[in-house]
Coordinates of C-alpha atoms in Angstrom, one line a residue:
Chain I
M19 CA 9.8 -18.6 15.3
T20 CA 10.0 -18.1 19.1
E21 CA 12.4 -20.4 21.3
M22 CA 10.9 -23.5 22.0
T23 CA 12.5 -23.8 25.6
P24 CA 10.0 -22.0 28.4
P25 CA 11.4 -19.7 30.9
D26 CA 13.4 -21.0 33.9
E27 CA 10.3 -20.3 36.1
A28 CA 7.8 -21.7 34.0
T29 CA 5.6 -24.2 35.5
I30 CA 3.6 -26.8 33.2
V31 CA 0.1 -26.0 33.4
M32 CA -1.2 -28.6 30.5
D33 CA 1.0 -30.6 28.4
E34 CA 0.5 -31.9 25.4
A35 CA -1.8 -34.8 26.4
A36 CA -3.8 -32.9 28.7
M37 CA -4.7 -30.3 26.0
A38 CA -5.8 -33.1 23.5
E39 CA -8.1 -34.5 26.5
T40 CA -9.2 -31.2 27.4
L41 CA -10.3 -30.2 23.7
R42 CA -12.2 -33.4 23.4
R43 CA -13.9 -32.7 26.2
M44 CA -14.8 -29.4 25.3
A45 CA -15.6 -30.3 21.8
R46 CA -18.6 -33.1 23.9
E47 CA -19.8 -30.1 25.4
I48 CA -20.0 -27.7 22.6
V49 CA -21.8 -30.9 20.8
H50 CA -24.2 -31.2 23.8
G51 CA -24.8 -27.3 24.1
N52 CA -25.9 -27.2 20.7
D53 CA -28.9 -28.9 19.4
V54 CA -28.9 -28.1 15.9
L55 CA -24.9 -28.4 15.6
E56 CA -25.9 -27.3 11.3
D57 CA -25.9 -23.4 12.4
L58 CA -22.9 -23.9 14.5
A59 CA -19.6 -21.3 13.2
L60 CA -16.7 -21.2 14.9
L61 CA -14.8 -18.0 14.9
G62 CA -11.2 -18.7 16.4
I63 CA -9.3 -15.3 17.7
L64 CA -6.0 -14.5 16.4
R65 CA -3.7 -15.5 16.2
R66 CA -4.2 -18.8 18.9
G67 CA -7.6 -19.0 18.8
R68 CA -7.5 -20.0 14.8
P69 CA -5.8 -23.5 15.6
L70 CA -7.9 -24.2 18.1
A71 CA -10.8 -23.1 16.8
D72 CA -9.8 -25.7 13.7
R73 CA -9.4 -28.5 16.1
L74 CA -12.7 -28.5 17.9
A75 CA -14.3 -28.3 14.6
D76 CA -12.4 -31.4 13.5
I77 CA -13.1 -33.1 16.9
I78 CA -17.0 -32.2 16.5
Q79 CA -17.1 -33.6 13.2
E80 CA -15.2 -36.8 14.2
L81 CA -17.8 -37.0 17.1
T82 CA -21.1 -36.4 14.9
G83 CA -20.4 -36.2 11.0
V84 CA -21.3 -32.2 10.9
A85 CA -18.3 -30.1 9.9
P86 CA -18.9 -26.8 11.4
P87 CA -17.1 -23.8 9.5
V88 CA -14.4 -22.0 11.0
G89 CA -13.1 -18.7 10.5
S90 CA -10.7 -16.3 11.8
L91 CA -11.3 -13.1 13.8
A92 CA -8.9 -10.0 14.1
T93 CA -10.4 -8.2 17.0
T94 CA -8.4 -5.1 16.5
L95 CA -10.5 -2.8 14.8
Y96 CA -12.6 -2.8 17.8
R97 CA -10.2 -2.8 20.7
D98 CA -10.7 -0.4 23.2
D99 CA -7.1 0.8 23.7
F100 CA -3.9 0.0 21.5
R101 CA -1.3 -0.9 24.2
G102 CA 0.0 -3.8 22.7
G103 CA 1.0 -1.3 19.8
I104 CA -0.6 -0.3 16.5
G105 CA 2.1 -2.1 14.6
S106 CA 1.8 -5.3 16.6
A107 CA -1.6 -5.7 16.7
M108 CA -2.0 -6.0 12.7
D109 CA 0.6 -8.6 12.9
K110 CA -1.7 -11.3 14.3
G111 CA -3.7 -11.4 10.6
N112 CA -7.1 -10.0 9.6
T113 CA -10.5 -11.3 10.0
H114 CA -12.0 -13.7 7.3
F115 CA -14.7 -15.9 7.1
D116 CA -17.2 -17.3 4.3
F117 CA -20.3 -17.5 6.1
N118 CA -22.9 -15.4 6.9
V119 CA -23.5 -14.7 10.9
D120 CA -27.3 -14.2 10.4
G121 CA -29.2 -16.3 12.3
R122 CA -26.4 -18.9 13.6
T123 CA -24.9 -19.8 16.5
I124 CA -21.5 -18.5 16.7
L125 CA -19.2 -19.9 19.0
L126 CA -15.9 -17.6 19.6
V127 CA -12.9 -19.5 20.6
D128 CA -9.8 -18.3 22.4
D129 CA -6.5 -19.4 24.5
V130 CA -6.4 -17.3 27.4
L131 CA -9.3 -15.6 28.9
A132 CA -8.4 -13.0 31.4
A133 CA -9.9 -9.2 31.3
G134 CA -12.6 -10.0 28.8
R135 CA -11.6 -7.2 26.9
T136 CA -11.0 -9.0 23.7
I137 CA -14.1 -11.1 23.7
R138 CA -16.0 -7.8 23.8
A139 CA -14.5 -6.3 20.8
A140 CA -15.0 -9.7 19.1
M141 CA -18.3 -10.0 19.9
D142 CA -18.9 -6.2 18.6
E143 CA -17.2 -6.9 15.3
V144 CA -19.4 -10.2 14.7
M145 CA -22.4 -7.9 15.5
D146 CA -21.3 -5.9 12.8
Y147 CA -21.3 -8.8 10.4
G148 CA -25.2 -9.4 11.4
R149 CA -27.3 -10.6 13.8
P150 CA -26.3 -14.3 14.6
R151 CA -29.1 -16.1 16.9
R152 CA -26.3 -16.4 19.8
I153 CA -22.7 -15.9 20.6
Q154 CA -20.8 -18.2 22.9
L155 CA -17.2 -18.3 24.0
A156 CA -14.9 -21.2 24.3
C157 CA -11.6 -20.8 26.0
V158 CA -8.6 -23.3 27.1
V159 CA -7.4 -21.4 30.4
D160 CA -9.6 -18.8 32.4
R161 CA -6.9 -16.9 34.4
G162 CA -9.3 -14.9 36.5
G163 CA -9.1 -11.0 36.3
R164 CA -11.9 -9.8 34.8
E165 CA -12.6 -6.4 34.3
L166 CA -16.5 -7.1 32.0
P167 CA -18.7 -9.3 32.9
I168 CA -18.4 -12.1 30.8
R169 CA -17.8 -15.9 31.1
A170 CA -16.6 -19.1 29.1
D171 CA -19.6 -21.0 27.9
Y172 CA -17.1 -24.1 27.2
L173 CA -14.1 -23.8 29.5
G174 CA -10.6 -26.1 29.5
H175 CA -9.1 -25.2 33.1
S176 CA -9.5 -22.7 35.4
M177 CA -6.9 -20.8 37.7
A178 CA -6.4 -17.8 39.6
T179 CA -3.5 -15.6 39.0
T180 CA -1.7 -12.7 40.4
P181 CA -0.7 -9.6 38.1
N182 CA 2.8 -11.0 38.3
E183 CA 1.4 -14.4 36.7
W184 CA 1.6 -15.0 33.3
V185 CA -0.4 -17.7 31.5
T186 CA 0.9 -18.4 28.0
T187 CA -0.4 -20.8 25.9
R188 CA 1.8 -22.8 22.9
L189 CA 0.6 -24.4 20.2
H190 CA 1.9 -26.7 17.7
E191 CA 0.7 -24.7 14.5
I192 CA 2.4 -21.4 15.9
D193 CA 4.9 -22.7 18.6
G194 CA 6.0 -26.2 17.6
E195 CA 4.4 -27.6 20.7
D196 CA 1.1 -28.0 22.9
A197 CA 1.1 -26.4 26.4
V198 CA -0.3 -24.3 28.9
L199 CA 2.8 -22.5 30.8
L200 CA 2.2 -20.2 34.0
T201 CA 5.4 -17.9 34.5
R202 CA 5.6 -15.9 37.0
R203 CA 8.1 -12.7 36.4
T204 CA 8.2 -9.2 37.8
D205 CA 9.2 -7.7 34.4
L206 CA 6.8 -9.5 31.8
E207 CA 4.7 -6.6 30.5
E208 CA 0.9 -7.3 29.9
G209 CA -0.3 -7.1 26.6
A210 CA -0.9 -10.5 24.7
Chain U
M15 CA 4.4 -16.8 9.5
P16 CA 4.5 -13.1 10.2
T17 CA 7.2 -12.1 13.4
S18 CA 5.7 -9.3 15.8
R19 CA 7.0 -6.1 15.9
E20 CA 7.0 -3.2 18.3
L21 CA 6.1 -1.0 15.4
N22 CA 4.4 1.9 16.6
W23 CA 3.3 5.3 14.7
S24 CA 4.1 8.5 16.8
R25 CA 3.7 11.3 14.1
K26 CA 1.0 13.7 15.1
D27 CA 0.3 14.5 11.4
L28 CA 0.7 13.6 7.7
L29 CA 2.2 16.7 5.9
G30 CA 4.2 15.0 3.3
I31 CA 6.0 11.6 1.9
E32 CA 9.6 13.8 2.3
E33 CA 9.9 13.2 6.1
L34 CA 8.3 9.6 6.3
S35 CA 11.1 6.5 6.7
R36 CA 10.9 3.5 4.4
E37 CA 9.4 1.6 7.6
E38 CA 6.4 4.5 8.3
I39 CA 5.2 4.1 4.4
E40 CA 4.9 0.4 5.0
L41 CA 3.4 0.5 8.6
I42 CA 0.6 2.0 6.7
L43 CA 0.3 0.3 3.5
D44 CA 0.4 -3.1 5.9
T45 CA -2.5 -1.3 8.2
A46 CA -4.3 -0.9 4.9
P47 CA -5.5 -4.3 4.1
Q48 CA -8.0 -4.6 7.3
F49 CA -9.8 -1.5 5.9
V50 CA -9.8 -2.7 2.3
A51 CA -12.0 -5.5 4.0
V52 CA -14.1 -3.6 6.1
S53 CA -15.5 -1.9 2.6
E54 CA -15.9 -5.1 1.0
R55 CA -18.3 -6.3 3.9
E56 CA -21.1 -8.1 2.3
S57 CA -23.2 -8.2 5.0
G58 CA -23.6 -6.1 8.1
I59 CA -22.1 -2.5 8.5
K60 CA -19.2 -1.4 6.2
K61 CA -17.7 0.9 9.2
V62 CA -15.7 0.4 12.5
P63 CA -15.7 2.4 15.5
L64 CA -11.7 3.1 15.6
L65 CA -12.6 7.1 15.5
Q66 CA -16.0 7.1 17.1
G67 CA -17.0 10.1 18.6
R68 CA -14.1 12.2 16.9
L69 CA -14.7 14.9 14.3
V70 CA -12.8 15.5 11.0
V71 CA -12.7 18.2 9.5
N72 CA -12.5 18.7 5.5
W73 CA -10.9 21.8 4.9
F74 CA -10.7 22.4 1.2
Y75 CA -9.0 25.7 -0.4
E76 CA -8.9 24.2 -4.0
P77 CA -11.9 22.2 -6.0
S78 CA -11.5 18.2 -5.8
T79 CA -14.1 15.6 -5.7
R80 CA -12.1 12.5 -5.5
T81 CA -9.8 12.9 -2.4
R82 CA -11.9 15.1 -0.6
T83 CA -15.5 12.5 -1.2
S84 CA -12.7 10.1 -0.3
F85 CA -11.4 11.6 3.0
E86 CA -14.8 12.1 4.0
L87 CA -15.9 7.9 3.1
A88 CA -12.7 7.0 5.0
A89 CA -13.6 9.0 8.3
K90 CA -17.1 7.6 8.3
R91 CA -16.0 4.4 8.0
L92 CA -14.2 4.8 11.0
S93 CA -17.2 5.9 12.8
A94 CA -16.0 9.7 13.1
D95 CA -18.0 12.4 12.4
T96 CA -17.3 15.0 9.8
L97 CA -17.9 18.7 8.7
A98 CA -16.8 19.9 5.3
I99 CA -15.5 23.9 5.1
A100 CA -15.5 24.9 1.8
A101 CA -13.0 27.7 1.3
S102 CA -15.6 30.0 -0.3
S103 CA -17.4 29.8 2.2
S104 CA -15.2 30.2 4.9
S105 CA -14.0 33.7 6.2
S106 CA -10.7 33.5 4.3
V107 CA -12.8 35.7 1.6
K108 CA -13.1 38.1 4.6
G109 CA -9.4 38.3 5.3
E110 CA -9.2 35.6 7.7
T111 CA -5.8 33.8 8.7
L112 CA -5.5 30.3 8.2
H113 CA -4.6 30.4 12.0
D114 CA -7.4 32.2 13.1
T115 CA -9.6 29.7 10.9
L116 CA -8.0 26.8 12.5
A117 CA -8.2 28.2 16.2
N118 CA -11.6 28.8 15.8
I119 CA -12.2 25.1 14.4
E120 CA -10.7 23.7 17.3
A121 CA -12.7 25.7 19.7
M122 CA -15.3 23.1 18.7
H123 CA -13.3 20.1 19.6
S124 CA -11.8 19.2 16.0
D125 CA -9.4 15.8 16.0
V126 CA -8.2 15.7 12.6
I127 CA -7.8 18.3 10.0
I128 CA -7.4 17.2 5.9
L129 CA -6.5 20.3 4.3
R130 CA -6.0 21.0 0.9
H131 CA -4.1 24.4 0.1
G132 CA -2.9 26.3 -3.1
A133 CA 0.2 27.4 -0.9
A134 CA 3.2 24.8 -0.5
G135 CA 4.1 24.3 3.1
A136 CA 0.9 25.7 4.1
P137 CA -0.1 22.4 6.2
H138 CA 3.2 22.3 7.7
I139 CA 2.6 25.6 9.2
L140 CA -0.5 25.2 10.7
A141 CA 1.0 21.7 12.2
A142 CA 3.8 23.2 14.0
R143 CA 1.1 25.6 16.1
H144 CA -1.8 23.5 16.6
D145 CA -2.8 20.4 18.0
S146 CA -5.0 19.0 15.7
H147 CA -3.8 15.9 13.4
I148 CA -2.9 17.5 10.4
I149 CA -3.4 16.1 6.8
N150 CA -1.5 17.0 3.9
A151 CA -4.9 16.4 0.9
G152 CA -2.3 18.4 -1.7
D153 CA -0.2 21.5 -0.8
G154 CA 0.4 23.5 -4.4
R155 CA 2.8 21.8 -6.5
H156 CA 4.5 20.4 -3.4
E157 CA 3.0 17.3 -2.0
H158 CA 0.1 14.9 -2.1
P159 CA 1.2 12.4 0.3
T160 CA -2.1 10.5 0.4
Q161 CA -2.4 9.8 -3.1
A162 CA 1.4 8.4 -3.5
L163 CA 0.4 6.2 -0.5
L164 CA -2.6 4.8 -2.2
D165 CA -0.7 4.6 -5.6
A166 CA 2.0 2.5 -4.1
F167 CA -0.2 0.2 -2.3
T168 CA -1.9 -0.6 -5.4
M169 CA 1.1 -1.3 -7.2
R170 CA 2.4 -3.3 -4.4
N171 CA -0.8 -5.3 -4.4
H172 CA -0.5 -5.8 -8.1
I173 CA 3.0 -7.2 -8.0
R174 CA 2.4 -9.1 -5.2
A175 CA -0.4 -10.7 -7.0
L176 CA 1.7 -11.2 -10.2
R177 CA 4.6 -13.0 -8.3
E178 CA 2.4 -15.2 -6.4
D179 CA 4.3 -13.6 -3.2
P180 CA 2.4 -12.2 -0.4
T181 CA 5.2 -10.5 0.9
A182 CA 6.9 -9.0 -2.0
G183 CA 7.5 -5.2 -2.3
L184 CA 8.6 -2.8 -5.0
D185 CA 12.5 -3.1 -4.9
G186 CA 13.6 -3.1 -8.5
V187 CA 9.8 -2.9 -9.8
R188 CA 9.6 -0.2 -12.6
V189 CA 7.5 2.8 -12.3
A190 CA 7.0 5.2 -15.8
L191 CA 5.3 8.3 -15.0
I192 CA 4.2 10.2 -17.9
G193 CA 2.8 13.5 -18.6
D194 CA 3.2 17.3 -16.6
I195 CA 5.9 16.6 -13.8
E196 CA 6.4 20.1 -13.1
H197 CA 3.3 21.2 -12.0
S198 CA 2.6 17.8 -10.7
R199 CA 2.6 17.6 -6.9
V200 CA 1.2 13.8 -7.1
A201 CA 4.4 13.4 -9.5
R202 CA 6.7 14.4 -6.6
S203 CA 5.5 12.3 -3.4
N204 CA 5.2 9.5 -6.2
I205 CA 8.8 9.9 -6.9
M206 CA 9.9 10.3 -3.5
C207 CA 7.5 7.2 -2.1
L208 CA 8.6 5.0 -5.0
K209 CA 12.1 5.7 -4.2
K210 CA 12.1 5.0 -0.5
L211 CA 10.2 1.9 -1.5
G212 CA 13.2 0.5 -4.0
A213 CA 11.8 0.9 -7.2
D214 CA 13.1 2.2 -10.3
V215 CA 11.3 5.4 -11.6
T216 CA 11.4 7.0 -15.4
L217 CA 10.0 10.2 -15.7
C218 CA 8.8 11.0 -19.6
G219 CA 7.0 14.1 -21.1
P220 CA 8.2 17.3 -22.4
S221 CA 11.0 18.9 -21.6
T222 CA 8.8 22.3 -21.1
L223 CA 6.8 20.1 -18.3
M224 CA 10.0 18.2 -17.0
P225 CA 11.4 20.0 -13.8
T226 CA 15.2 21.1 -14.2
A227 CA 17.8 18.8 -12.7
I228 CA 14.8 16.6 -11.7
E229 CA 17.7 13.5 -12.3
R230 CA 18.9 14.8 -8.5
M231 CA 16.0 12.8 -7.2
G232 CA 17.3 9.6 -8.5
V233 CA 15.3 9.3 -11.6
D234 CA 15.6 8.2 -15.0
V235 CA 14.3 10.8 -17.2
T236 CA 13.6 10.3 -20.9
H237 CA 11.6 12.4 -24.0
N238 CA 10.4 8.9 -25.7
L239 CA 7.4 7.5 -24.4
R240 CA 8.6 4.0 -26.1
E241 CA 11.5 4.0 -24.4
A242 CA 9.9 5.1 -20.9
I243 CA 6.9 2.2 -21.5
D244 CA 9.6 -0.5 -23.0
G245 CA 10.3 -2.9 -20.0
A246 CA 8.1 -0.6 -17.4
D247 CA 5.8 -3.0 -14.5
I248 CA 3.9 0.2 -14.0
I249 CA 2.5 2.8 -16.2
Y250 CA 1.5 5.9 -14.6
S251 CA -0.3 8.7 -16.6
L252 CA -0.6 12.1 -14.9
R253 CA -3.2 14.4 -15.6
I254 CA -2.6 17.0 -18.2
Q255 CA -3.5 20.3 -16.6
L256 CA -5.5 21.8 -19.3
E257 CA -5.7 24.9 -17.7
R258 CA -2.4 25.7 -18.2
Q259 CA -2.3 25.2 -21.8
G260 CA -2.1 28.8 -22.6
D261 CA 1.1 29.0 -20.5
G262 CA 2.8 27.8 -23.7
L263 CA 4.7 25.0 -21.8
F264 CA 3.6 22.9 -25.1
P265 CA 2.8 23.9 -28.8
S266 CA -0.6 22.0 -29.4
L267 CA -2.6 19.5 -27.6
R268 CA -2.5 17.6 -30.8
E269 CA 1.2 17.2 -30.5
Y270 CA 1.3 16.3 -26.7
I271 CA -1.6 13.4 -27.9
R272 CA 1.0 12.2 -30.7
L273 CA 4.0 12.6 -28.5
F274 CA 3.0 11.1 -25.2
R275 CA -0.6 9.8 -25.3
V276 CA -0.6 6.2 -23.7
D277 CA -2.8 4.2 -26.0
T278 CA -3.0 0.9 -27.4
A279 CA -0.5 1.7 -30.4
A280 CA 2.2 2.8 -27.3
L281 CA 1.0 0.0 -25.6
V282 CA 2.5 -2.3 -28.5
H283 CA 5.9 -2.2 -26.4
A284 CA 4.5 -2.4 -23.0
K285 CA 5.3 -5.8 -21.4
P286 CA 2.0 -8.0 -21.3
E287 CA 1.6 -7.9 -17.5
A288 CA 2.3 -4.0 -17.3
I289 CA -0.9 -1.6 -15.6
I290 CA -2.3 1.1 -16.1
M291 CA -2.4 4.2 -13.3
H292 CA -3.8 7.8 -13.2
P293 CA -4.8 9.6 -10.4
G294 CA -8.0 11.2 -11.9
P295 CA -9.6 13.0 -13.1
I296 CA -8.8 11.5 -16.9
N297 CA -8.8 14.1 -19.6
R298 CA -9.9 11.0 -22.0
D299 CA -8.0 10.9 -25.1
I300 CA -5.7 13.5 -24.2
E301 CA -3.2 11.8 -22.0
L302 CA -4.9 8.6 -22.0
S303 CA -7.0 6.7 -24.8
T304 CA -10.3 5.6 -23.7
N305 CA -9.7 2.1 -24.7
V306 CA -6.9 2.2 -22.5
A307 CA -8.3 4.0 -19.5
D308 CA -11.5 1.4 -19.9
G309 CA -9.3 -1.7 -20.8
P310 CA -8.3 -5.2 -18.7
R311 CA -4.6 -3.3 -17.9
S312 CA -6.5 -0.5 -16.1
V313 CA -6.4 -0.3 -12.1
I314 CA -7.4 3.1 -11.8
L315 CA -11.0 2.2 -10.0
E316 CA -8.5 0.3 -7.8
Q317 CA -7.0 2.9 -7.4
V318 CA -10.2 4.8 -6.0
S319 CA -11.1 1.8 -3.8
N320 CA -7.8 1.7 -2.4
G321 CA -7.9 5.5 -1.5
V322 CA -10.5 5.2 1.0
A323 CA -8.4 2.2 3.1
I324 CA -5.2 4.0 3.0
R325 CA -6.8 7.0 4.1
M326 CA -8.6 4.7 6.9
A327 CA -4.9 3.5 8.0
V328 CA -3.3 6.8 8.3
M329 CA -6.1 8.3 10.4
H330 CA -6.0 5.1 12.3
L331 CA -2.4 6.0 12.9
L332 CA -2.7 9.3 13.6
V333 CA -5.5 9.6 16.3
N334 CA -4.5 5.9 17.9
G335 CA -0.9 5.7 17.8
K336 CA 1.1 6.1 20.6
R337 CA 2.8 9.7 21.0
A338 CA 2.8 11.5 24.1
K339 CA -0.4 13.2 25.1
K340 CA -0.9 16.6 24.2

């Protein structure tokens, strides 16, 4: 487990209450954006996208009575680089889901949207499992810096950041607390 | 929850188990499960694009169906292009040297070379002089590293399932290797791999097929099958090389069968949860009885399935691992 105290220069973008409210709003928008909820399945991008997908699915069930299936997507086998290191990527866990993607609406869920390369990899991975009717994207934070023509269908918070600023999501299931933090550091190397 | 580790692969080649650290072996084993999942996909495409556009060359100077097929399938499941060169059709029969043949293959921009050769050390010599990633698929009596890795992976999966512990390793696990140790590169690579992973290894076979001073590798030696099987978690039967029968290394096949065949009678002394392994191809009813080879303890076909995943993991690490660019 990592240290729970945020670094000195971190500012809180979203606290626990704000994150809870944001996820509820996103879930309502997801319900609104999908007339046939029975076809919806959520794939959380590992690691932090998975608990977020579970939470969104719970809220969707609470709102509508329909419990969409949830799975995990590693994306590591579809990446276009291995900057983060081949070993560290692997420790995030493996792709796993129990439903057929054919004809479904697949909702990809991730914490931070930046370059868009992870989402490109995720779409390629999903397509290798079949032909979904459509793929949507839900992200808690869009920090800008896109390198591919990709946007989120459901977005919690949008903010422009410089390369020296780093957006970190912390989740109860993994980090023991819910927060979105902005860190300004020059020595911080990119590679989520 | 696994912690993120900064472990990276930095080797250009996989030449043997001997030069690998325990951490490197574990990195390969930990990289393989995601590739098992690729092969087991129930829908869609059973491949991933990690080696897309790369050329993998299978270059075999000795007969092999299992290993060659496994490497070829592994390359294809990584989306690589594959090419096979059989020794009988290559220019070696016209007197071309290994270096020249490889230089010609490399002139066509190959990325990975899978080499099986009768001479121990052949892949090492090529790896030192050429830029291609060389994978040793068996060199003489020396090493067969991917076989040892797929065997360790299969053993570890079994131990993890048995103990219901997804992080269990092979520390203290008892492995009995039975048969022709002397001529077996599978045995050599397995002994080194298992010792590095902390397993206890017992070798069993006729003294004529047991290398002298093999105990120096940190193994126990017995010539009594019952003693080897007693208490073993893994019972690994090696192939008797029937082509060596005329060498006078054992008096008769019948005697070998009586003393060293792994069969139902021999397994009376085995732990109930012990598994049976064999690298293939099996001489049925010689080193292994048909009942046992096809029985519930046998994981021989799992070894074959795992072989593809391990070879995918090795090629992925060699090609995509962090390394100073050539």
